[in-house]
Each structure stands twice: as C-alpha cells, then as structure tokens.
Tab-separated table of N, CA and C in Angstrom:
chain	number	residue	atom	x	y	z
V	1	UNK	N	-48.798	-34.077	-221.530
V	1	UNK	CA	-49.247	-34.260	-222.898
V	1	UNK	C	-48.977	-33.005	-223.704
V	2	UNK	N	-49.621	-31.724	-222.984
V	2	UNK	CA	-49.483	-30.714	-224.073
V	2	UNK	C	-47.909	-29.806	-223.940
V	3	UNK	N	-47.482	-30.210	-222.697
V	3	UNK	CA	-46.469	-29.544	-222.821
V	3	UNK	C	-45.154	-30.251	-223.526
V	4	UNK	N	-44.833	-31.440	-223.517
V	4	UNK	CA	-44.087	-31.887	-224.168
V	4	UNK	C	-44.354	-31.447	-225.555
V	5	UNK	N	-45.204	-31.421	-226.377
V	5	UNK	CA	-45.769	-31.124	-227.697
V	5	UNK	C	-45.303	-29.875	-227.431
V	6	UNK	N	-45.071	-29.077	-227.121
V	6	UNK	CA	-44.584	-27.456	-226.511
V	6	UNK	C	-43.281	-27.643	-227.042
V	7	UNK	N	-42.510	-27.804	-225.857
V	7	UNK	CA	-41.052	-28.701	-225.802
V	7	UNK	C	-40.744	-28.800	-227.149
V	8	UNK	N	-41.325	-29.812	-227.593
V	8	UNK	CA	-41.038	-30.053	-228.896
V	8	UNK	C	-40.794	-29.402	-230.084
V	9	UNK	N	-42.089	-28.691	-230.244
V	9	UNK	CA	-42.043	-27.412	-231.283
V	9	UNK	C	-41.196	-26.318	-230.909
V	10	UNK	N	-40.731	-25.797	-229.743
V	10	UNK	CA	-39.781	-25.012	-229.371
V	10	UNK	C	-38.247	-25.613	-229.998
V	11	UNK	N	-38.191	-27.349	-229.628
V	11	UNK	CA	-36.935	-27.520	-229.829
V	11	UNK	C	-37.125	-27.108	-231.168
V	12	UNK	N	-38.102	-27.897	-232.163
V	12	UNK	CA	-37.567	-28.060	-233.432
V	12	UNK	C	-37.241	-26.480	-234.325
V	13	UNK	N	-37.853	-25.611	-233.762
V	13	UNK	CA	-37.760	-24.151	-234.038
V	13	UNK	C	-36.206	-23.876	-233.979
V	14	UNK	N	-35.898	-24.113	-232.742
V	14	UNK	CA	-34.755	-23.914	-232.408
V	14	UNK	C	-33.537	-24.120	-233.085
V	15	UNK	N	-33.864	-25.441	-233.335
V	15	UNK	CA	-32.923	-26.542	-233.678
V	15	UNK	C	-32.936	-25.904	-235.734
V	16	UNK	N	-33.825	-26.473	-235.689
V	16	UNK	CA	-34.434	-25.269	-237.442
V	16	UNK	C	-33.338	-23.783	-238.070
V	17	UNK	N	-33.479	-23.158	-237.030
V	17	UNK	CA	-33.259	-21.829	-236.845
V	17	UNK	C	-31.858	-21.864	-236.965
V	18	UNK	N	-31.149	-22.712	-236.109
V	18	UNK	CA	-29.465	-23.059	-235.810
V	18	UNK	C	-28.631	-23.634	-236.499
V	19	UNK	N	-29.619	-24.433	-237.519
V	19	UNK	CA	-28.887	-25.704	-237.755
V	19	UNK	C	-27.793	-25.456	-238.466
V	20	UNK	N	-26.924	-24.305	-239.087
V	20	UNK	CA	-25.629	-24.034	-239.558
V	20	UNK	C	-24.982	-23.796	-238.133
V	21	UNK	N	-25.091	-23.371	-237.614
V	21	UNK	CA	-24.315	-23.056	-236.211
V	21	UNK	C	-24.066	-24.154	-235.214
V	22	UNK	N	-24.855	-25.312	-235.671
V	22	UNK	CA	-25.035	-26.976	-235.263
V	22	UNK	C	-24.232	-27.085	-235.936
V	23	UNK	N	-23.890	-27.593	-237.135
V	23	UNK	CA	-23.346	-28.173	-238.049
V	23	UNK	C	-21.785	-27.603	-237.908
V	24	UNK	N	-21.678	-26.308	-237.767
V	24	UNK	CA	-20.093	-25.709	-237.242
V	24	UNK	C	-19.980	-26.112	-236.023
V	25	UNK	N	-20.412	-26.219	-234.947
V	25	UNK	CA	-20.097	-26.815	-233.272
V	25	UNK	C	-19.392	-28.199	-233.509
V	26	UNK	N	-20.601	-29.095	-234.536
V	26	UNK	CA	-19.985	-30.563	-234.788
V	26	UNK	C	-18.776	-31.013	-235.421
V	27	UNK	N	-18.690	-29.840	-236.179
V	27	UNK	CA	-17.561	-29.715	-237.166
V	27	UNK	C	-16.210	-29.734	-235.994
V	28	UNK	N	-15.909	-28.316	-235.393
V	28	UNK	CA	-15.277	-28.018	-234.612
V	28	UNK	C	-14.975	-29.178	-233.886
V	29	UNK	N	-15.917	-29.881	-233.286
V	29	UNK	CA	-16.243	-30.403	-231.748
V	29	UNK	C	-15.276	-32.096	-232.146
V	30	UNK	N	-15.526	-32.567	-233.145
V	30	UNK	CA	-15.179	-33.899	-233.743
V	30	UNK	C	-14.208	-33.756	-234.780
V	31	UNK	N	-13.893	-32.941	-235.549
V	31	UNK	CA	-13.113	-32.730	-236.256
V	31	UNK	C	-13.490	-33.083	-237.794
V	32	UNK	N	-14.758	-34.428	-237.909
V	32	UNK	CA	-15.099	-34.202	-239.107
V	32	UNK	C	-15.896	-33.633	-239.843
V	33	UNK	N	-15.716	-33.674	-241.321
V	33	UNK	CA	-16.252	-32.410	-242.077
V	33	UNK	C	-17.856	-33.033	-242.322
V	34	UNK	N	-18.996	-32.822	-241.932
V	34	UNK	CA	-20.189	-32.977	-242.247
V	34	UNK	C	-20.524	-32.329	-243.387
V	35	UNK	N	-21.273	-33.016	-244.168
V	35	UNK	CA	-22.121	-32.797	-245.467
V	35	UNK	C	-20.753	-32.361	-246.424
V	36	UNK	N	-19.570	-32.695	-246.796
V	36	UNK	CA	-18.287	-31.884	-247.429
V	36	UNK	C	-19.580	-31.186	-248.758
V	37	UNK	N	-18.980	-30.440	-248.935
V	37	UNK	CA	-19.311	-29.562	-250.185
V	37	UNK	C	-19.714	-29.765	-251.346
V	38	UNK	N	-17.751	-30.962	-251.875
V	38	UNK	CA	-17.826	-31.689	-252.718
V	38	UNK	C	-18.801	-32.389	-252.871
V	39	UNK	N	-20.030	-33.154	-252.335
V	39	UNK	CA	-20.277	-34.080	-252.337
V	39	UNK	C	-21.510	-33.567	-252.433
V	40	UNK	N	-22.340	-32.838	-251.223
V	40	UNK	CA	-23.831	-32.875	-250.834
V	40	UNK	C	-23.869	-30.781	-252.029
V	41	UNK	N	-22.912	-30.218	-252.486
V	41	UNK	CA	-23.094	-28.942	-252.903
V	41	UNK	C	-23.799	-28.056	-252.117
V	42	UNK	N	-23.547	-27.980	-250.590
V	42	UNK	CA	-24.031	-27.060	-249.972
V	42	UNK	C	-22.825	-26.626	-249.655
V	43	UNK	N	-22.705	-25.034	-249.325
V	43	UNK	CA	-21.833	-24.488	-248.603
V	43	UNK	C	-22.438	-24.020	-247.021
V	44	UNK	N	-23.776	-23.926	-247.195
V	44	UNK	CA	-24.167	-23.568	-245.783
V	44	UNK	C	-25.485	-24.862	-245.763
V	45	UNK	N	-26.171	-25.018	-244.733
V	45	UNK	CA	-27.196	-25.915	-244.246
V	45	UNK	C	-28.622	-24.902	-244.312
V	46	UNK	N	-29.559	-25.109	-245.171
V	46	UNK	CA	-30.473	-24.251	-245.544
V	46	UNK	C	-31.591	-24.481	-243.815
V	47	UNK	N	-32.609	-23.545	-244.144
V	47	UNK	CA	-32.960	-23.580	-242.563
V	47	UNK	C	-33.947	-22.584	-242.687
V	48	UNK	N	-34.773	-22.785	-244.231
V	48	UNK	CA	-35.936	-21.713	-244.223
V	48	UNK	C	-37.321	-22.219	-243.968
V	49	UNK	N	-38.020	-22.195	-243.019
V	49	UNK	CA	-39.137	-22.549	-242.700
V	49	UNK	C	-40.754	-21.384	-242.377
V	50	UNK	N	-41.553	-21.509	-242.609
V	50	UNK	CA	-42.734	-20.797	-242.583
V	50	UNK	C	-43.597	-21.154	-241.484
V	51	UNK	N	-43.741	-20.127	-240.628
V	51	UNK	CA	-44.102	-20.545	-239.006
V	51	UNK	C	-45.583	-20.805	-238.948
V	52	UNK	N	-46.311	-20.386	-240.082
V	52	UNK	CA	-47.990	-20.310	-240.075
V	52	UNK	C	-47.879	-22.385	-240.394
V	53	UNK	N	-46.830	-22.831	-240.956
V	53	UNK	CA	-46.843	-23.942	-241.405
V	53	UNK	C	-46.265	-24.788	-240.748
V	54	UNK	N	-46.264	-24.645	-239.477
V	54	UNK	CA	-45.015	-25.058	-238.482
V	54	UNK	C	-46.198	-25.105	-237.295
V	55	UNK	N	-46.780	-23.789	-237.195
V	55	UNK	CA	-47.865	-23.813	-236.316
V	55	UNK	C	-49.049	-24.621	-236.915
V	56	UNK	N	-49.643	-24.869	-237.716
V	56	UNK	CA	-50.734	-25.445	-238.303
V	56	UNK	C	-50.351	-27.136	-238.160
V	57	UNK	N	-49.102	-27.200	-238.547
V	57	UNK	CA	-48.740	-28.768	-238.165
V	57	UNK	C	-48.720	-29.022	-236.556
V	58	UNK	N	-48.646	-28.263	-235.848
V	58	UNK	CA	-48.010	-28.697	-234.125
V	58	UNK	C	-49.659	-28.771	-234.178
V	59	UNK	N	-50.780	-27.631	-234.456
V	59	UNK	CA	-52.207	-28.281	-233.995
V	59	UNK	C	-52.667	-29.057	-234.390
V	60	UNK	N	-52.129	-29.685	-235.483
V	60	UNK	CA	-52.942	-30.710	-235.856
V	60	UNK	C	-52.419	-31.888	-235.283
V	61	UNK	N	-51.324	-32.139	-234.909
V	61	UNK	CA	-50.760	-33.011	-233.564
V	61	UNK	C	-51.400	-32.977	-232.027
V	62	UNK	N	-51.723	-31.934	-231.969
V	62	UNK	CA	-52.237	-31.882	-230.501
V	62	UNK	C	-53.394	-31.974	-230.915
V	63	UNK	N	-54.503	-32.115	-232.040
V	63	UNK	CA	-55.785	-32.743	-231.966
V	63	UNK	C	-55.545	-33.942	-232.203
V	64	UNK	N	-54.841	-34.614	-232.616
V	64	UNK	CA	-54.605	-36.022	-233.004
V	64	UNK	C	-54.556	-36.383	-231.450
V	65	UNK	N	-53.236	-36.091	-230.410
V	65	UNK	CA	-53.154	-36.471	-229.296
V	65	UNK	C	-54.702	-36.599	-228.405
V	66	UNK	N	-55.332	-35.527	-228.251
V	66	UNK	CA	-56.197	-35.060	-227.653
V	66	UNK	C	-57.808	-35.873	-228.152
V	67	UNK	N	-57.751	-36.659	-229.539
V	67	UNK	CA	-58.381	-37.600	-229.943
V	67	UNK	C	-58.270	-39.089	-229.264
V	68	UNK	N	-57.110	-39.153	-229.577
V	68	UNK	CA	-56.510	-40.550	-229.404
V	68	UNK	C	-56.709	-40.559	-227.908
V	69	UNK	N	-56.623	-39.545	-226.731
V	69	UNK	CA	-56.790	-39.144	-225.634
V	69	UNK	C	-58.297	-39.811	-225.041
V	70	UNK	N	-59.184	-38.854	-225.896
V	70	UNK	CA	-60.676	-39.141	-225.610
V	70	UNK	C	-61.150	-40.953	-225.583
V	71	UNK	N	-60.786	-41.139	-227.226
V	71	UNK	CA	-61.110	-42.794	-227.316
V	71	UNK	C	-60.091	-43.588	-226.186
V	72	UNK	N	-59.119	-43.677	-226.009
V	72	UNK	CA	-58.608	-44.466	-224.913
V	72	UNK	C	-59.209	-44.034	-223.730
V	73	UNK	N	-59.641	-42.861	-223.250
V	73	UNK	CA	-60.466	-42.564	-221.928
V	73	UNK	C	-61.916	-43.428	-222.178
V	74	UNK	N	-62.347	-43.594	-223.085
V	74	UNK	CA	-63.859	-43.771	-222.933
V	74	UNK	C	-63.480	-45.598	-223.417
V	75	UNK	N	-62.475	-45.623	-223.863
V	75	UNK	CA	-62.348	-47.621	-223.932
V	75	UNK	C	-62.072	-47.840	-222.434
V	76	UNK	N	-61.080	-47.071	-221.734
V	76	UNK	CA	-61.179	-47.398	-220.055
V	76	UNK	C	-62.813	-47.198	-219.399
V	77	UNK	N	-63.178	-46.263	-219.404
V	77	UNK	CA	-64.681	-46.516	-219.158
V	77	UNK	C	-65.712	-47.841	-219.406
V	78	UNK	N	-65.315	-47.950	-221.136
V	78	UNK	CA	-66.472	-48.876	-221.280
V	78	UNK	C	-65.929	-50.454	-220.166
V	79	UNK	N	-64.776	-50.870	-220.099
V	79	UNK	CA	-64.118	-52.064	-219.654
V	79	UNK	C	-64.232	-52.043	-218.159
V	80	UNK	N	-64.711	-50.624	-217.605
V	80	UNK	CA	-64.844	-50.482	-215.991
V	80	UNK	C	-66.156	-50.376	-215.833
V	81	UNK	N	-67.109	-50.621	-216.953
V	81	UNK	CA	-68.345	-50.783	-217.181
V	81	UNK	C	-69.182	-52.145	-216.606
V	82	UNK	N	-68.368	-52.587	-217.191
V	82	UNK	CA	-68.775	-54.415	-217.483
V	82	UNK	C	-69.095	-54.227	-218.747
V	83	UNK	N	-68.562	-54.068	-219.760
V	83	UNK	CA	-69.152	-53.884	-220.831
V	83	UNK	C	-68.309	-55.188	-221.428
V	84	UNK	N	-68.808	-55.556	-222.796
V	84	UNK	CA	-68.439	-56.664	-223.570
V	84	UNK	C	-66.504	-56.633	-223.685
V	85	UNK	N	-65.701	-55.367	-223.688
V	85	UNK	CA	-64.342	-55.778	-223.774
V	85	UNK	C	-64.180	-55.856	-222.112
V	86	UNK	N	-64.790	-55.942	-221.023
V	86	UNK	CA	-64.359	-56.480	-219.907
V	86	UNK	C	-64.070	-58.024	-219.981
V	87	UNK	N	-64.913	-59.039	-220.681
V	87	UNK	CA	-64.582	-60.053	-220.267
V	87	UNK	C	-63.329	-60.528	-220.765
C-alpha cells in the first residue's frame, strides 16, 4: 500500500524533473517530432513544480488510502460478525 504510493511519487518526480530529456529520447528513438513548435509554441517542455505541493498532495493520498483501508477492514469485521450485511 504505502510503498507503491512511494514508487509513485518518486516516479512522478522523476518523470517531472526529465520530461525534456523524455521528450528528446522519443524524438530520437521514433523519429517523430512531438509537440512541433509550430503548433503547441513550446521550444522546450516546461517541468516547474513545487515539492511542499507535491508532498502535501502524496499525504493526502495516503490518508485517503489508509481511510478507505480502515472502513473496508471494519465492513470485513462487521460481515464476520453476523451482523445485518452477513445475510
């Protein structure tokens, strides 16, 4: 649970951080021109992000998980109960 959410925010950092150096690999790699110039007016792939805002979003995912966690643990409980969603 929490490490994938890890995983994740690492990739997207990553991936964040790179993404002109992505965008030249693909270029290279396939031969076509992504985002042309003409068209989207970028010359580079912007890639500015604020980590206090990056971190504040990943916790508020892992309390969401860690919610959603609790109530599905305690709906398995109540149903191993005999409780009314057993029948």
């Amino acid at each position: 649970m929490g490490w994938s959410a890890l995983a994740g925010l690492i990739a997207g950092i990553l991936f964040s951080t790179y993404i002109e150096e992505i965008r030249q690999f693909l270029i290279w790699s396939t031969g076509a021109n992504l985002f042309p110039a003409e068209i989207y007016f970028l010359e580079r792939m912007p890639h500015a992000f604020c980590l206090q805002d990056v971190l504040q979003i990943a916790l508020m995912a892992l309390d969401f998980i860690l919610f959603v966690d609790a109530v599905s643990g305690m709906a398995c409980r109540f149903k191993g109960a005999g409780g009314v969603a057993a029948q």
